[in-house]
GROMACS .gro file of C-alpha atoms in nm:
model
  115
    1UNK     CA    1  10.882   9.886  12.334
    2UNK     CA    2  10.966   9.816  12.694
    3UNK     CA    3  11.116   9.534  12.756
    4UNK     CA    4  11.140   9.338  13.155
    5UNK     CA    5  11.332   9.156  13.289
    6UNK     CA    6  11.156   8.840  13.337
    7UNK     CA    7  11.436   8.530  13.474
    8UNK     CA    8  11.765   8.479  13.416
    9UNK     CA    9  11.863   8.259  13.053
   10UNK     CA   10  12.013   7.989  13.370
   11UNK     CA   11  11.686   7.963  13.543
   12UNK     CA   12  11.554   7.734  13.249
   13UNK     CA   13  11.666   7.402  13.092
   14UNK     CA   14  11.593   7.311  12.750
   15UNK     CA   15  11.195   7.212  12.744
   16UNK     CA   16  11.091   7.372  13.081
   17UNK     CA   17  10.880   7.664  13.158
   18UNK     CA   18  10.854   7.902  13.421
   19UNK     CA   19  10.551   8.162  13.512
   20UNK     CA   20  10.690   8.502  13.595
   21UNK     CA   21  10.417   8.811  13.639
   22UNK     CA   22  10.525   9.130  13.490
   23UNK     CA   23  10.403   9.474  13.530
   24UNK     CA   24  10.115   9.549  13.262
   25UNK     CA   25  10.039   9.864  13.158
   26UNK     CA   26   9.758   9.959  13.404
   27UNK     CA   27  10.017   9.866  13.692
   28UNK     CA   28   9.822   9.515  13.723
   29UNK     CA   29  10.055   9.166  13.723
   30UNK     CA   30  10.049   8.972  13.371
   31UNK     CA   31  10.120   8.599  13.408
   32UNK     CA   32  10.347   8.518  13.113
   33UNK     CA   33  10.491   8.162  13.083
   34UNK     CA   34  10.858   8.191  12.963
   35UNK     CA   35  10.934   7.895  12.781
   36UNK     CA   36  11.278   7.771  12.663
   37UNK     CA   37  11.226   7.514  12.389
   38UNK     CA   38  11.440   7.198  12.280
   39UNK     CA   39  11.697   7.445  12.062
   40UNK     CA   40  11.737   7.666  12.365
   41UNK     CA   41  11.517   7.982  12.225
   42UNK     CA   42  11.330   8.160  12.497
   43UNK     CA   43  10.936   8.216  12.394
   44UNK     CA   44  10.692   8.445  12.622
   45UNK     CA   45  10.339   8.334  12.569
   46UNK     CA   46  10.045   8.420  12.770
   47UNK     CA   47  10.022   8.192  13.114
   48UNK     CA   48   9.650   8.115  13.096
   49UNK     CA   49   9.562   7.822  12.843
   50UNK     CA   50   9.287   7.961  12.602
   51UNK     CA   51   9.092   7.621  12.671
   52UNK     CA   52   9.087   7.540  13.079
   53UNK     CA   53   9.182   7.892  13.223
   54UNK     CA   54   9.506   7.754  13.394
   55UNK     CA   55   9.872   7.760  13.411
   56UNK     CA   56  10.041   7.687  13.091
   57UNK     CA   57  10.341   7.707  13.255
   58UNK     CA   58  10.273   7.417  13.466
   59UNK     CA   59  10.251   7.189  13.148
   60UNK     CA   60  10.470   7.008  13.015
   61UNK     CA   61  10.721   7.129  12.715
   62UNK     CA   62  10.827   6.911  12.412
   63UNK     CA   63  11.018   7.079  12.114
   64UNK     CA   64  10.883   7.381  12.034
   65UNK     CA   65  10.525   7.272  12.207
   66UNK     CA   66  10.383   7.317  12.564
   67UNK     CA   67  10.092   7.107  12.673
   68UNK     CA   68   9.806   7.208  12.876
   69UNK     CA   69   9.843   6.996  13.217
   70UNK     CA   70   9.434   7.008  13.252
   71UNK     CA   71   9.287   6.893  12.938
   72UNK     CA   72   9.610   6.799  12.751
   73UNK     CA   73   9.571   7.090  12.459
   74UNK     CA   74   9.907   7.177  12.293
   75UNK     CA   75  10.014   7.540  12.204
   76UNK     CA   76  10.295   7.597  11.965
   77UNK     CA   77  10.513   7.879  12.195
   78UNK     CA   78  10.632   8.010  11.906
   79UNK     CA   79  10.305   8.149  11.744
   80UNK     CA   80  10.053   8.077  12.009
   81UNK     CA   81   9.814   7.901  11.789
   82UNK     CA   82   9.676   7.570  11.922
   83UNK     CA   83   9.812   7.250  11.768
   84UNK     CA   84   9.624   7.010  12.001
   85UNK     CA   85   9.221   6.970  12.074
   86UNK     CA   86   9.025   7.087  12.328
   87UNK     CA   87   9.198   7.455  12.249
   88UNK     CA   88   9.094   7.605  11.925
   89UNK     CA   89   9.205   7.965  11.998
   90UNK     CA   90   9.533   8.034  11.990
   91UNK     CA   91   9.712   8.211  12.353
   92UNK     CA   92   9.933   8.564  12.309
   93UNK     CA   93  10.306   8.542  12.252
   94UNK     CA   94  10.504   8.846  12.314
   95UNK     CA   95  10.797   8.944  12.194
   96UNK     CA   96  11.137   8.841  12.385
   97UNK     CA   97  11.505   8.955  12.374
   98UNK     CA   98  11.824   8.787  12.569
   99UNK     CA   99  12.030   9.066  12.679
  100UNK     CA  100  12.402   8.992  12.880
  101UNK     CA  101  12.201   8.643  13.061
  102UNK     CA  102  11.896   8.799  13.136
  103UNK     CA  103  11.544   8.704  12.940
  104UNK     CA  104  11.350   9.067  12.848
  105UNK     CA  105  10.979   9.039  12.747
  106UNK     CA  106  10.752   9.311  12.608
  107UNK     CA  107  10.414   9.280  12.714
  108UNK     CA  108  10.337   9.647  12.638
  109UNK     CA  109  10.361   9.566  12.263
  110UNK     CA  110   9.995   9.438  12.137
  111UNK     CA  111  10.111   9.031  12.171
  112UNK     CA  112  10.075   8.845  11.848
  113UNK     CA  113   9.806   8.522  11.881
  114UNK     CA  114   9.508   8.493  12.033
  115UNK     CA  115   9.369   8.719  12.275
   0.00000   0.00000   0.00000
């Protein structure tokens, strides 16, 4: 695994999301929305909603859920599987560590979810 820094744990509140691109493993920039949900967990799911091709990240976050600002679809961050309709497949989540106030995300391991 190789983890990246992707923000700092200060840079979110409870229920808010950020986008931060990371390297991939062809050297090409990976939008990942880093979540922090309503317990204060950090969550990396992919950035682009499954449904509308946008910016998950600019949705909004409730609980353990982030909505799709487009056509209002709801992903759970924890699994990536869609909760809400228009999306029926579910987004990637990758896995996430907090190391010394600093949020690390692996988006060289295969991401659990959709694809």
């Amino acid at each position: 695994m190789t983890f990246q820094t992707a923000c700092l744990t200060d840079d979110l509140a409870p229920e808010e999301a950020m986008l931060v691109e990371l390297d991939g493993v062809d050297g090409a920039p990976v939008p990942v929305a880093v979540v922090r949900d309503a317990d204060g967990d950090y969550h990396a799911i992919s950035d682009i909603c499954s449904h509308g091709q946008v910016s998950l990240s600019d949705g909004e976050v409730e609980g353990c859920l982030v909505e799709c600002w487009l056509h209002g679809s709801q992903f759970d961050v924890r699994t990536g599987q869609p909760v809400q309709l228009p999306a029926i497949r579910p987004v990637p989540v990758y896995p996430v560590k907090v190391d010394e106030g600093k949020v690390l995300i692996d988006i060289d391991e295969q991401p659990t979810g959709g694809t």
